[in-house]
Structures are given as structure tokens and as C-alpha cells.
């Protein structure tokens, strides 16, 4: 979540680590790391000479990727700095001709997203492995699976509304190596007619979810075949979808938007359908009534937020808002219907999370 224009507080950037157990925040004076559950600040690094506009963790290890940000950037915005927090210094850097829009990490790869290009590097020696042309990508969209045996990278394609999926089989015995997948190393998915506004990949790399700039429809695809698996309707009015998150077994997705409502959908299962669908001919009903609706939703008063499912307890979602507010949402069965219902379990500020919540 890039907040470089944020005027409400010191936040410039917020992102989860690969398993959503921690999150990192870039600020106008440095960065800090928090545990997701319970909410608790782990450490903070303040600099005298500038802010951090992007900070990406590598699970819970001491290596992070930093990009300068704010009115006085700590580092140039066209450089990715590899930071070793044990040494409290940068140990490597990658420089580009234009501003870095996003960074994704896994144990064997560094993904750098620019306005019209994505670069893929080997983590061990920073060797450039691939460069990908994309359509304009000012949000720095990219989805990356952290699974050790499989690399799945999803980015905007060169054509509007298209997603390009790069797949490789990772050699777990040698993280420096990656072998091309046996079949169809590159997959192209026509996700929508307008510009893609969000991309998410599940932890195993088997599913890809996307939203368009209209923000009314969420689609889920099989990453191996590119086949559409599900189509969900967030609402009827246009919205800016802020985040799409899979749970750990890719059976549920959560969606946040600037409408201040958090929606949950079942992937491959039953969701609510339109109550008017049965009264209308299929030709008239169209996509609006054919789409599945959320099985539960809850208000999250944020116009800009990200979310992620933690591993324990199951069906628990963490939402982080641009206001600096932390929300812990649980999905629990309704006693009468047995249907999962969203319930807010905790709310607190993560800007100064010195007490566990």
C-alpha cells in the first residue's frame, strides 16, 4: 500500500511479509516492523536524513528491500537498496532509469516493478534473469507466490486488461537455480476489458485473482491453465479495489475498497446469488446476476487499506488502514445458520504498537 501522498500521518508505505505474520511500514523518518497477531511492534529504525517509500520483508529474516520516499527520500527513488538489519546498513543495490513502483521478494528472487517494466533477479548474486514489458503500471502491481517448490509471478500484460503469468519450477536443493516449467512457462490471461487495478496470487501459486479499474467484479483464475474459475460481484457502483487476499488454502478471498466495506467470497463454493435472478431470462440477467455475491461483509472505515489472512487462528484476517489503524476480523459460524460471519475482534493504532493487542 503506497501512501506517498498521505497527509494524515507519517506513513508512506505498508505491506505484509510473505505469510502475513508480520507487516512493515515505511515512514517519513524510516521504517518499523510489527507482528500481525498479536499486534506488537518488533523494531523501528529512524534515520536523520530521509524517509522510506517502500519496505519489503523476506519472511522474518534480517534482509529487507528499501526504496526512498516522501518529501526527503533516504535513498533515490530509482534504487532498490538491500538492507541487512543485523548490520544496520545496505549490502547491495539495484539502480534503474526510472522510479521504482514496487518490489516483491521470495527466498530466491527479487522482483522490481517500474511504470512499464518488471525485472526479475536472482537473489543470491543479483543476476538479471528476465525483463517483462507491461502496460502502464503506476501502482506497481504484481503477485508472487512464496512457495519453495514453485515460482508463480503475475503482472499486468502489455495489453490493457491482460495478466501475464510466469511459472517456473524452483529447485529447493539449490535456491540459485530455477528450471523452466515442463509446459507453458508463460501464460496470458484476459482478465477484463479495462485496466487491471489489482492482482493477487495465493501462497501455493495455484490461483490468481484480479479486479479492474471499475472495481465491481473480482475474477479468479487457475494459474496453470488460465481458465476462469469464479466471478464475484463486489457491488454495482464503481469502486477502487485496494486489496485482494487469499486465505492459506485458497478457499476464501477478502476484498477491500475505498467504499469502506470488506467483502468475503468463497472460491469454488457457494456465495449469495441475486434474489432477482430467478425472475429474469438469462439474456437479460447477464453478468450482473450470474456473478456470485459475498457471503459476508463488514464495515472497515478506511478509504485505503490492505488485508491478509494469518495462519493462526484459522479464518482470521488482518486489515491495515492508511489512518494507522489495525483491525482483526474473524470469520465465525453463525449459531443458527452455521454460515461464516465476519466479526471485528480488535481495533488499535499500529503507529505506536508498544502494547500487544
mmCIF file of N, CA and C in Angstrom, residues 27 110 124 165 201 206 239 298:
data_model
loop_
_atom_site.group_PDB
_atom_site.id
_atom_site.type_symbol
_atom_site.label_atom_id
_atom_site.label_comp_id
_atom_site.label_asym_id
_atom_site.label_seq_id
_atom_site.Cartn_x
_atom_site.Cartn_y
_atom_site.Cartn_z
ATOM 1 N N UNK A 27 8.048 5.116 6.679
ATOM 2 C CA UNK A 27 7.603 6.408 7.212
ATOM 3 C C UNK A 27 8.488 7.532 6.683
ATOM 4 N N UNK A 110 14.199 -11.506 -6.545
ATOM 5 C CA UNK A 110 13.826 -10.112 -6.279
ATOM 6 C C UNK A 110 13.081 -9.624 -7.516
ATOM 7 N N UNK A 124 20.567 -14.522 -4.903
ATOM 8 C CA UNK A 124 21.895 -14.852 -4.398
ATOM 9 C C UNK A 124 23.003 -13.985 -4.988
ATOM 10 N N UNK A 165 1.470 -14.315 -16.740
ATOM 11 C CA UNK A 165 1.867 -15.212 -15.653
ATOM 12 C C UNK A 165 3.126 -15.959 -16.060
ATOM 13 N N UNK A 201 -1.947 -13.391 -5.913
ATOM 14 C CA UNK A 201 -1.605 -14.798 -6.130
ATOM 15 C C UNK A 201 -1.641 -15.495 -4.781
ATOM 16 N N UNK A 206 -1.381 -21.417 -7.116
ATOM 17 C CA UNK A 206 -2.351 -22.141 -7.945
ATOM 18 C C UNK A 206 -3.488 -21.263 -8.432
ATOM 19 N N UNK A 239 -15.813 1.340 -7.802
ATOM 20 C CA UNK A 239 -15.007 1.461 -6.580
ATOM 21 C C UNK A 239 -13.550 1.216 -6.909
ATOM 22 N N UNK A 298 -18.335 -6.686 6.169
ATOM 23 C CA UNK A 298 -18.265 -5.898 7.384
ATOM 24 C C UNK A 298 -17.692 -4.526 7.050
#
